[in-house]
Coordinates of N, CA and C in Angstrom, one line a residue:
X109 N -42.8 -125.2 86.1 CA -41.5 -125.6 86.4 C -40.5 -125.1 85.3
X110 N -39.1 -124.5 85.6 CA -38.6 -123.7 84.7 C -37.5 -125.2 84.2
X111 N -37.6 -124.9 82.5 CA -36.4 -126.3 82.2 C -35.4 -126.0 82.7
X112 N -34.3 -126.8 83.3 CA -33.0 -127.0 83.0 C -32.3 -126.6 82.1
X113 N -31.3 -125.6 82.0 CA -30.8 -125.5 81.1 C -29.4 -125.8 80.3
X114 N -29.7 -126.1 79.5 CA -28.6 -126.9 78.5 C -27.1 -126.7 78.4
X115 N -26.4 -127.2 78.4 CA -25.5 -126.9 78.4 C -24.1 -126.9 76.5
X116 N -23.5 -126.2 76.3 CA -22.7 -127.0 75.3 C -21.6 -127.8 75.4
X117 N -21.8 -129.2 74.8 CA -21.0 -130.4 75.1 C -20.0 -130.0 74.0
X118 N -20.6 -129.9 72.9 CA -19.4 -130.1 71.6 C -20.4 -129.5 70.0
X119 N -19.6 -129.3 69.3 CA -20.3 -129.1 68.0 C -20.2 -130.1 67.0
X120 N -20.5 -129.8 65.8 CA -20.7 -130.5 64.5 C -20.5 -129.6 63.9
X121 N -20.0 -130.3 62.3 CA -20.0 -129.5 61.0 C -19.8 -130.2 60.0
X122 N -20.0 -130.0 58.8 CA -20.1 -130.7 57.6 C -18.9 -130.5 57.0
X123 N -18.0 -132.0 57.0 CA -17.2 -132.4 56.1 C -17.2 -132.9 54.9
X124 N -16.7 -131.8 53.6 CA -16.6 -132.7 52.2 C -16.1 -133.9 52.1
X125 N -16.8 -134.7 51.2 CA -16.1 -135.7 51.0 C -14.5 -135.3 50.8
X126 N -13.7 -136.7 51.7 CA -12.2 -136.4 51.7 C -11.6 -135.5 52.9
X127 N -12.3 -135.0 53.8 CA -12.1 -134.0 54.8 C -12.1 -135.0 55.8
X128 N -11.1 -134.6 57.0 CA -11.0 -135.4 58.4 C -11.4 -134.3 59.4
X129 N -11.4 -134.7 60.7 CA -11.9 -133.8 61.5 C -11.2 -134.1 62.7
X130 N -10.1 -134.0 63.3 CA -8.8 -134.7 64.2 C -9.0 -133.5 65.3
X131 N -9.4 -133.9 66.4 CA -9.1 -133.0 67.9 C -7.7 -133.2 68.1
X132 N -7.3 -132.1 68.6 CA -6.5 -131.7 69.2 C -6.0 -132.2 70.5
X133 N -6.1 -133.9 70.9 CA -5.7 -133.8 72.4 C -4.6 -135.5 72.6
X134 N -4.8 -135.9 73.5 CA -3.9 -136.9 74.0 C -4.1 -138.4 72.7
X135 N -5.1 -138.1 72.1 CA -5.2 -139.1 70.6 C -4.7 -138.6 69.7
X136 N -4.7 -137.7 69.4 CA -4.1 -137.0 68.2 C -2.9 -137.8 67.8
X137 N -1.4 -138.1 68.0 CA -1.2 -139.4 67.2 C -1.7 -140.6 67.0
X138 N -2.1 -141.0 67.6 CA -3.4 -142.5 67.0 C -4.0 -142.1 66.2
X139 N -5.1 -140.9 66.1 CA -5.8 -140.8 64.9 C -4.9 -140.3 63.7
X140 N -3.8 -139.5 63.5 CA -3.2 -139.8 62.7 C -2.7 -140.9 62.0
X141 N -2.4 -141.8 63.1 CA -1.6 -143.0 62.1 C -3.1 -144.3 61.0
X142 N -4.2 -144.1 62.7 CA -5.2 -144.5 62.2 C -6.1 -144.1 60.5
X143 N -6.1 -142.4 60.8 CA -6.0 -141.9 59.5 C -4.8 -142.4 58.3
X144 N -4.1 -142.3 58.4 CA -3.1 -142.8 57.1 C -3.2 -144.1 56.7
X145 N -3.7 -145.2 57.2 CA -3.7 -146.4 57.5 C -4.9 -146.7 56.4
X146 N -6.2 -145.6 56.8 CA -7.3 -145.8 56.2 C -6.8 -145.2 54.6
X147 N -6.2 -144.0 54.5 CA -6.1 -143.5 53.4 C -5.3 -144.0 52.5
X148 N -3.9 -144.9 52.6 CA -3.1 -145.5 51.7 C -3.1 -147.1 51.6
X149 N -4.8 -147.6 52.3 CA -5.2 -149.2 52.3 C -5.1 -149.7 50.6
X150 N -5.7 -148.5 49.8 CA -6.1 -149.1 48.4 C -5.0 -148.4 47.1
X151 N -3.9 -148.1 47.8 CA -3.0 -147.3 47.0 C -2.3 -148.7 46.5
X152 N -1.6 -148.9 45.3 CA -0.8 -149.7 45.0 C 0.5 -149.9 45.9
X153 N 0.8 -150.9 46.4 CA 1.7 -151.4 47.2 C 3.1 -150.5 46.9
X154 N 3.5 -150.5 45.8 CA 4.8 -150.3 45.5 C 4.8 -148.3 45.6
X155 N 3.8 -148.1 46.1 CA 3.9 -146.4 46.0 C 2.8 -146.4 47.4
X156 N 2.5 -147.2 48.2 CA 2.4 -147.5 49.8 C 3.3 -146.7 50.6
X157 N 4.6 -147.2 50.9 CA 5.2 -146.9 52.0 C 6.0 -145.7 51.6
X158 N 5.7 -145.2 50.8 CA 6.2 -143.5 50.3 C 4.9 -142.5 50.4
X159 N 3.7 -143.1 50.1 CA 2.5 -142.0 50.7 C 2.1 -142.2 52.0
X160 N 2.9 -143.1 52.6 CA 2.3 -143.3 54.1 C 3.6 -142.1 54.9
X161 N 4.3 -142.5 54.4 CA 5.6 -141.4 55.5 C 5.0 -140.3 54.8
X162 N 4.8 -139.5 53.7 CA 4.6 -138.5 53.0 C 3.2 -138.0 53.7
X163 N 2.3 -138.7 53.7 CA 1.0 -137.9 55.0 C 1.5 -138.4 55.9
X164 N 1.6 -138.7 57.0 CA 2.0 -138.8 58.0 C 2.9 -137.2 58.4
X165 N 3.9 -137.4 57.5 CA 4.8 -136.1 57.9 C 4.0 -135.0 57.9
X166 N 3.3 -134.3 56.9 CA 2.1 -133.8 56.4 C 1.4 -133.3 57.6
X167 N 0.1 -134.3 57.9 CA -0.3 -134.1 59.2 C 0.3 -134.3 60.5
X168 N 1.5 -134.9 60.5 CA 1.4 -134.4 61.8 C 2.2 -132.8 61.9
X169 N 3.0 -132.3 61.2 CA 3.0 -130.7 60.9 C 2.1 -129.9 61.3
X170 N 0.7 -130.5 60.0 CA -0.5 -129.6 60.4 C -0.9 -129.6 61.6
X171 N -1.0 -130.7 62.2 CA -1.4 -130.9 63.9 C -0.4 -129.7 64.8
X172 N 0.4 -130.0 64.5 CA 1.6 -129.1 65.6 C 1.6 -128.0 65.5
X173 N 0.9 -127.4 64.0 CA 1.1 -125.8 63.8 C -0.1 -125.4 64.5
X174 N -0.9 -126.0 64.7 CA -2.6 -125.9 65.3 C -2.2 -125.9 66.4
X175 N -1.6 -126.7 67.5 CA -1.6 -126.8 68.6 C -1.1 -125.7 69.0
X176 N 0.1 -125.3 68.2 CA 1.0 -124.0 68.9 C -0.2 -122.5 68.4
X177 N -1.0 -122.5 67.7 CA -1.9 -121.5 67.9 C -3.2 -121.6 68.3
X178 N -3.0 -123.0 69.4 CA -4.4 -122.8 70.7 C -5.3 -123.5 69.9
X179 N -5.1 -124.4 68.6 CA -6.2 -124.7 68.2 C -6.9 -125.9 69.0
X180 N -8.3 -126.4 69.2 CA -9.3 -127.3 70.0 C -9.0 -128.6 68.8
X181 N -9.4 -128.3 67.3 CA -9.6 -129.4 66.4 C -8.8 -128.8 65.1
X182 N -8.7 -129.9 64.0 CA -8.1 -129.3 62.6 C -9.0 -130.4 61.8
X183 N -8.9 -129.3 60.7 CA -10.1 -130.0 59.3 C -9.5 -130.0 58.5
X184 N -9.3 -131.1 58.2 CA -7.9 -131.9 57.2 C -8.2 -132.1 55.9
X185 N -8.0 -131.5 54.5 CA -8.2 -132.2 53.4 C -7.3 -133.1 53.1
X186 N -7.1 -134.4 53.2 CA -6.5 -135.6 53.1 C -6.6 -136.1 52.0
X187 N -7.4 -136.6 51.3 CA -8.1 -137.1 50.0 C -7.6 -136.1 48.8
X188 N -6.4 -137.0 47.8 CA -5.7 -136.4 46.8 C -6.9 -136.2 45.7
X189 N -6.8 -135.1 44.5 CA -7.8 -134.9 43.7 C -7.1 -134.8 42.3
X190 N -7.5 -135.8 41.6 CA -6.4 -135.7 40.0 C -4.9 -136.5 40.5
X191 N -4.6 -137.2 41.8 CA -3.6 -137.1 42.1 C -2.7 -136.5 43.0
X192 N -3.4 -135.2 43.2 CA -2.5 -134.2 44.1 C -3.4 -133.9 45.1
X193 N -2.9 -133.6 46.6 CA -3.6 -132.9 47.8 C -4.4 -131.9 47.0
X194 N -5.4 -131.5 48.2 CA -5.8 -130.2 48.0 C -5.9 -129.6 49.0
X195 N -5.2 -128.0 48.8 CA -4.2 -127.3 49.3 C -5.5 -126.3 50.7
X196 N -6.0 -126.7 51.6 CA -6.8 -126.5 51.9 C -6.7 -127.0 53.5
X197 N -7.5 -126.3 54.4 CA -7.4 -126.9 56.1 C -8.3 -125.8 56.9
X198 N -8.5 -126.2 57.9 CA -10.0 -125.5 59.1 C -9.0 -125.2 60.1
X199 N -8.8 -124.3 61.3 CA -8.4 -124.9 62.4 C -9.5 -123.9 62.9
X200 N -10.1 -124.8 64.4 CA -11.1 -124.5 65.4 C -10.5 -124.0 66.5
X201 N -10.8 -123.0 67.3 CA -10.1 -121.9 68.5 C -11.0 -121.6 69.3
X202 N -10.9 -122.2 70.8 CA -12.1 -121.8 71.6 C -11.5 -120.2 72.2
X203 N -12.2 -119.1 72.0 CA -11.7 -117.5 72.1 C -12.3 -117.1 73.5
X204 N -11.7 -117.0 74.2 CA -12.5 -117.1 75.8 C -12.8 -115.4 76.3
X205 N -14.2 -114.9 76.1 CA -14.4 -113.5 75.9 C -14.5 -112.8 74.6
X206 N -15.0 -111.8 74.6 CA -15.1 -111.1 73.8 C -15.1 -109.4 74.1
X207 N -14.1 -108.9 74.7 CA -13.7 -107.5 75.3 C -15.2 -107.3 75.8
X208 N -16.0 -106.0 75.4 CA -17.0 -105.5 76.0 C -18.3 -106.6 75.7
X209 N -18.3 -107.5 74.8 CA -19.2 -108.6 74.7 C -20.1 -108.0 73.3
X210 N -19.6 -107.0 72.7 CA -20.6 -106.8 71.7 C -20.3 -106.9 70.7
X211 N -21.1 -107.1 69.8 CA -20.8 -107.5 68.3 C -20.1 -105.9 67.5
X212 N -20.6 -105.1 67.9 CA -20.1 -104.0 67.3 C -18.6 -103.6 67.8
X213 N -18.5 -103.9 68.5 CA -17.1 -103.9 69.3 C -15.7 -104.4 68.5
X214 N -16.5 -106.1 68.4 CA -15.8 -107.6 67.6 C -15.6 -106.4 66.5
X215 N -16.5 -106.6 65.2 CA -16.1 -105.9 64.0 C -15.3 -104.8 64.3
X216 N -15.4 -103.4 65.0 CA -14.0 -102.6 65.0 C -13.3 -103.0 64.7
X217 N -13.0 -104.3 65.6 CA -11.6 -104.5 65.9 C -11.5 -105.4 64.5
X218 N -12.1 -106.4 64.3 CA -11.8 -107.3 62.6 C -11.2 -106.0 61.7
X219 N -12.1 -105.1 61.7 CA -12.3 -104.0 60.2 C -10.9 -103.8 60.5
X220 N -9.8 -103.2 61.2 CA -8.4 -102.5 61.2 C -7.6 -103.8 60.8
X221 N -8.1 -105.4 60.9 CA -7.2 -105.5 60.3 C -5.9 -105.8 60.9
X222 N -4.8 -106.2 60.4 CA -3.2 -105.8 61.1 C -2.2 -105.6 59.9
X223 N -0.8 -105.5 59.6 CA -0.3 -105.2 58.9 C -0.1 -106.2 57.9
X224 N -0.3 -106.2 57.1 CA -0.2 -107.3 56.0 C -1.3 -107.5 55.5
X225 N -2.4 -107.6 55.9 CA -3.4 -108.8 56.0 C -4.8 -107.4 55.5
X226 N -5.4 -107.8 54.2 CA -6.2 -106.7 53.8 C -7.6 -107.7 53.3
X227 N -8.4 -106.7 54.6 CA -10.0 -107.3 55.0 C -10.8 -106.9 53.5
X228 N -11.1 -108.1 53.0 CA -12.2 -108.0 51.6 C -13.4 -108.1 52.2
X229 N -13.8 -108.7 52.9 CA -15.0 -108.9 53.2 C -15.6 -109.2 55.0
X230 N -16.5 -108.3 55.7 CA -16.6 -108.3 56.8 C -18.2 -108.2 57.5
X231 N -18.7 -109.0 57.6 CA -20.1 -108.8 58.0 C -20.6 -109.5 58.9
X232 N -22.3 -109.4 59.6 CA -22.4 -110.3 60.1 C -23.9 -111.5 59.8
X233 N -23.8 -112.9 59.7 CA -24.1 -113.9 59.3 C -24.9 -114.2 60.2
X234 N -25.6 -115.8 60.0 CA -26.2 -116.3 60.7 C -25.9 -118.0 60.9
X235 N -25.1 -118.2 62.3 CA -24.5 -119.5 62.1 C -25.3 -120.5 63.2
X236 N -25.4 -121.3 63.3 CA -26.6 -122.3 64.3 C -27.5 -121.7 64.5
X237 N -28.3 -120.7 64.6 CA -29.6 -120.3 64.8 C -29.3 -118.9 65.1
X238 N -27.7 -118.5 64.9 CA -27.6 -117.1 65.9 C -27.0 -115.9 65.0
X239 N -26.1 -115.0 65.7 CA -25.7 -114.4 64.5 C -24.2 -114.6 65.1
X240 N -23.4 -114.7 63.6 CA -21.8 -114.7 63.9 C -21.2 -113.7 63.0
X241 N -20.1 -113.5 63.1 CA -19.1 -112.7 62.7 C -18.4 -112.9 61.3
X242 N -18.1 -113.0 60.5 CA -17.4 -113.4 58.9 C -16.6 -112.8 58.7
X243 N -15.7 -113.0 58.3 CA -14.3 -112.0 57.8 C -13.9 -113.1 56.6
X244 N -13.2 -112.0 55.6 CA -12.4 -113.1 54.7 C -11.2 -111.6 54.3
X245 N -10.3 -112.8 54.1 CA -8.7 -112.0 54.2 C -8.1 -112.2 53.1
X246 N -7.0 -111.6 53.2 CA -5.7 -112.3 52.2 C -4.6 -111.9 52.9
X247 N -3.3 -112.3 52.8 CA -2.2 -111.6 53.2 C -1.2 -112.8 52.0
X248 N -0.2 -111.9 51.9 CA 0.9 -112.6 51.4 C 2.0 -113.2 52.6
X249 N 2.7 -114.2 51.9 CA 3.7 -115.1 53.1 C 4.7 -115.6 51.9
X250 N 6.1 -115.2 52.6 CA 7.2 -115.9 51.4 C 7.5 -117.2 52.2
X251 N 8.4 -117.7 51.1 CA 7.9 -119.3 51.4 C 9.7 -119.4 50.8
X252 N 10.3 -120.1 51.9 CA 11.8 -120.4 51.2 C 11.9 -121.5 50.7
X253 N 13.0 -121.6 49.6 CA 13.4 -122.7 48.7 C 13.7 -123.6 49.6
X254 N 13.9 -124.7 49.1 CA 14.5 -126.1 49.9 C 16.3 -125.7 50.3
X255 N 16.8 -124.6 49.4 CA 18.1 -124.3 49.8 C 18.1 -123.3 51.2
X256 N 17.1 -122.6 51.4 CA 16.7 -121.9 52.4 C 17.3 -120.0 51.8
X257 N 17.0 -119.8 50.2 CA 16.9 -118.7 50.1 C 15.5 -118.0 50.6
X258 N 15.6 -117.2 49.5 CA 14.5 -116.2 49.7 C 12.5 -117.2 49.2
X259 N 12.8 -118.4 47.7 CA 11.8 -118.7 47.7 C 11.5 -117.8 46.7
X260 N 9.6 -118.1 47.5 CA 8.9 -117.5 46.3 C 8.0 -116.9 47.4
X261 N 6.6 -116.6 47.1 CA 5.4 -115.6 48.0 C 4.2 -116.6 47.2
X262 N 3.6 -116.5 48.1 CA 2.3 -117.1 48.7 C 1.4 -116.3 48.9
X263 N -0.3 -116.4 48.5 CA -1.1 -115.4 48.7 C -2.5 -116.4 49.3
X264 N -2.1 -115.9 50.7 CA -3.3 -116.6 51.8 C -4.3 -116.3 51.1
X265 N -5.6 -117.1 51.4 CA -6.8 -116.6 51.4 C -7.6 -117.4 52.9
X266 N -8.3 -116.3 53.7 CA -8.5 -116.8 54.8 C -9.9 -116.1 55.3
X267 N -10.7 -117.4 55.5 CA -12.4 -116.8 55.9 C -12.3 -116.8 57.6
X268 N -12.8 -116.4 58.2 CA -12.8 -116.4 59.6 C -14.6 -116.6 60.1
X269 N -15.0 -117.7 60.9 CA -15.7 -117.1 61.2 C -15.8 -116.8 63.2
X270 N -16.6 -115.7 63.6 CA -17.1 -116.1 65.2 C -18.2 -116.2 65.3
X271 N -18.1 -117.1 66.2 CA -19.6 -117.6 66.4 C -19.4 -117.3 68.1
X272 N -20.6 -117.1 68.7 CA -20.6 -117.0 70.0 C -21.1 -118.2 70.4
X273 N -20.4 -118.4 71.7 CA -21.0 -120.0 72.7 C -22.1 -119.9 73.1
X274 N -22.5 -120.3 73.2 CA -24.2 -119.9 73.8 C -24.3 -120.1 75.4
X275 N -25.1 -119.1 76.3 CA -24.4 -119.3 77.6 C -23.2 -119.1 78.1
X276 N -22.4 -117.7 77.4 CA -21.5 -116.8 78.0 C -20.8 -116.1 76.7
X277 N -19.4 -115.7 77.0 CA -19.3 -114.7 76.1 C -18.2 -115.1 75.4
X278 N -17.8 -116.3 75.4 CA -16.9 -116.9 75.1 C -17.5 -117.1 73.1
X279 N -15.9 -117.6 71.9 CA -16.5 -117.6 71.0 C -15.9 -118.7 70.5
X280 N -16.2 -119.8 69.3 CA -15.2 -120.0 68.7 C -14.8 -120.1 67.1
X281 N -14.2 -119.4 67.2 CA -13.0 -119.6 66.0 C -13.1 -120.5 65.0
X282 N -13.6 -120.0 63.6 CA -13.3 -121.1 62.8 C -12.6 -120.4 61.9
X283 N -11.4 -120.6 61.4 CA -10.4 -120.4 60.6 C -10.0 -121.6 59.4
X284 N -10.3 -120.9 58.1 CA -10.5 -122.2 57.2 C -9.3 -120.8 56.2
X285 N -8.0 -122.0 55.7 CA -7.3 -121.1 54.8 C -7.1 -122.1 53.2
X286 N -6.9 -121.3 52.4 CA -5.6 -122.0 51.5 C -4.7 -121.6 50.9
X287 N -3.8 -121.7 50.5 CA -2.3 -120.9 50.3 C -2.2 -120.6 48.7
X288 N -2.7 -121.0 48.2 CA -3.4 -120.6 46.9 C -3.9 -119.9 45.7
X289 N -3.8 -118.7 45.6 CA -4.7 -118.0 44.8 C -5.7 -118.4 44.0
X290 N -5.4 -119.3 43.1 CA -6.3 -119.5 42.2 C -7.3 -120.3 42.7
X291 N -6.9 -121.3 43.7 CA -8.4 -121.9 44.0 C -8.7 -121.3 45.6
X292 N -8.5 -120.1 45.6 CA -9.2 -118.7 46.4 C -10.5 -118.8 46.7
X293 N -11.3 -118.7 44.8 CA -13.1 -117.8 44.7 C -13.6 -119.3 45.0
X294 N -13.4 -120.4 44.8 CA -14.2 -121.8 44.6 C -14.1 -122.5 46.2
X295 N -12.7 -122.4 47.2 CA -12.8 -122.7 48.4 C -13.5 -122.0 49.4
X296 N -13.6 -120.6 49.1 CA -14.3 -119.6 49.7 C -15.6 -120.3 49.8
X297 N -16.5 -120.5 48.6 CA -17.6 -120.9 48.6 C -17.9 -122.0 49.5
X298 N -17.0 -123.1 49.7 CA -16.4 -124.4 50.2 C -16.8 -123.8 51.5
X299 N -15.9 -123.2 52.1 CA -15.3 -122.5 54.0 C -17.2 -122.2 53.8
X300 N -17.6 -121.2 53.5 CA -18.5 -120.8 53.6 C -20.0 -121.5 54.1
X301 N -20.0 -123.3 53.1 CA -20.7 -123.7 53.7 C -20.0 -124.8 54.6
X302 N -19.1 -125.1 54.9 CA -18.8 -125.5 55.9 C -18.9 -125.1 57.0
X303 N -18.3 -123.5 57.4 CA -18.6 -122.7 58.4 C -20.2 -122.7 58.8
X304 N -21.1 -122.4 58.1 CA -22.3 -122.3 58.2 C -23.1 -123.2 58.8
X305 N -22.8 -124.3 58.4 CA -23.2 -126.0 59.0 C -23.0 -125.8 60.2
X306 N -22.1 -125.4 61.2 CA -21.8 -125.9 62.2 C -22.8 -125.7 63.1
X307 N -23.4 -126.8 64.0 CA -24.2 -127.1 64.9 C -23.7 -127.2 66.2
X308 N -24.3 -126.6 67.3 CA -24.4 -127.3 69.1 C -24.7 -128.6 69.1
X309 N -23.8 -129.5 70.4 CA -24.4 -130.6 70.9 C -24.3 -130.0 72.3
X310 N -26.3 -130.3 72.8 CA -26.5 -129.7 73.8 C -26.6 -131.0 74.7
X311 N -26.3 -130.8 76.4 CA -26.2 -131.6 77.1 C -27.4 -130.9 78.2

């Protein structure tokens, strides 16, 4: 008798301590507010209701900029370090297809790249039991003053990984960035085994 075969329900992946993991759907404000609620329980009262509007505003931003680029979930570093955020976030993209379906295909197209954006690193890995795709980038992004001049520039750093869905040709998207330079080589390592962790939940 031939098994049944499985279906994918949802995934997993390993969050650092201080990381959230917020879907993208009709909860997504509840778990925000739920989230802030947990995070500024043990903050001293008198510096409370200034880190509560201050994340709050925060994520729900990050939520909205995900949503508008199709993201499924966002992986939130929430949890201040020394005092300050860290400058760091996942978003998840279910990618429906993959042109001719081949891995050799996929990379072409990564390796060119687009304007701005210059591919350091491009190969392919091995993510839940299979093989996926890796890319890590950089591009620059100006960033305007609060007066709304010109600002200053910003130097992304951005791992990508694709993973294929198992049971069609569909992929998804893990996109882990930080806007950062200097903590670039140490988050990379970070994305790296976070991307890697990620597991099927099979139904």
């Amino acid at each position: 008798m031939t098994a049944p075969v499985r279906a994918v329900s949802d995934f997993r992946i390993l969050l650092p301590p201080g990381w959230a993991r917020v879907p993208l759907d009709g909860r997504a404000p509840l778990r925000i507010k739920n989230l802030v609620t947990e995070r500024v329980r043990d903050v001293p009262a008198p510096r409370r209701a200034g880190l509560r509007a201050w994340l709050t505003r925060e994520l729900t931003a990050a939520l909205e900029s995900a949503a508008r680029q199709g993201g499924i979930d966002v992986l939130l570093s929430v949890d201040p370090v020394a005092g300050r955020p860290v400058p760091a976030s996942g978003l998840i993209t279910h990618v429906r297809g993959r042109g001719d379906g081949t891995f050799e295909s996929l990379l072409r197209t990564l390796g060119s790249g687009s304007e701005g954006v210059q591919v350091r690193e491009l190969g392919v890995v091995e993510v839940a039991g299979a093989r996926a795709v890796r890319r890590l980038t950089s591009r620059q992004e100006r960033v305007p003053d609060e007066d709304g001049g010109s600002g200053g520039v910003l130097t992304v750093t951005q791992v990508d990984f694709f993973v294929p869905v198992p049971g069609g040709d569909d992929l998804l998207l893990l996109t882990f960035t930080t806007p950062v330079e200097q903590l670039g080589p140490p988050l990379v390592k970070l994305f790296d085994v976070m991307g890697g962790s990620l597991r099927w939940v099979l139904t």
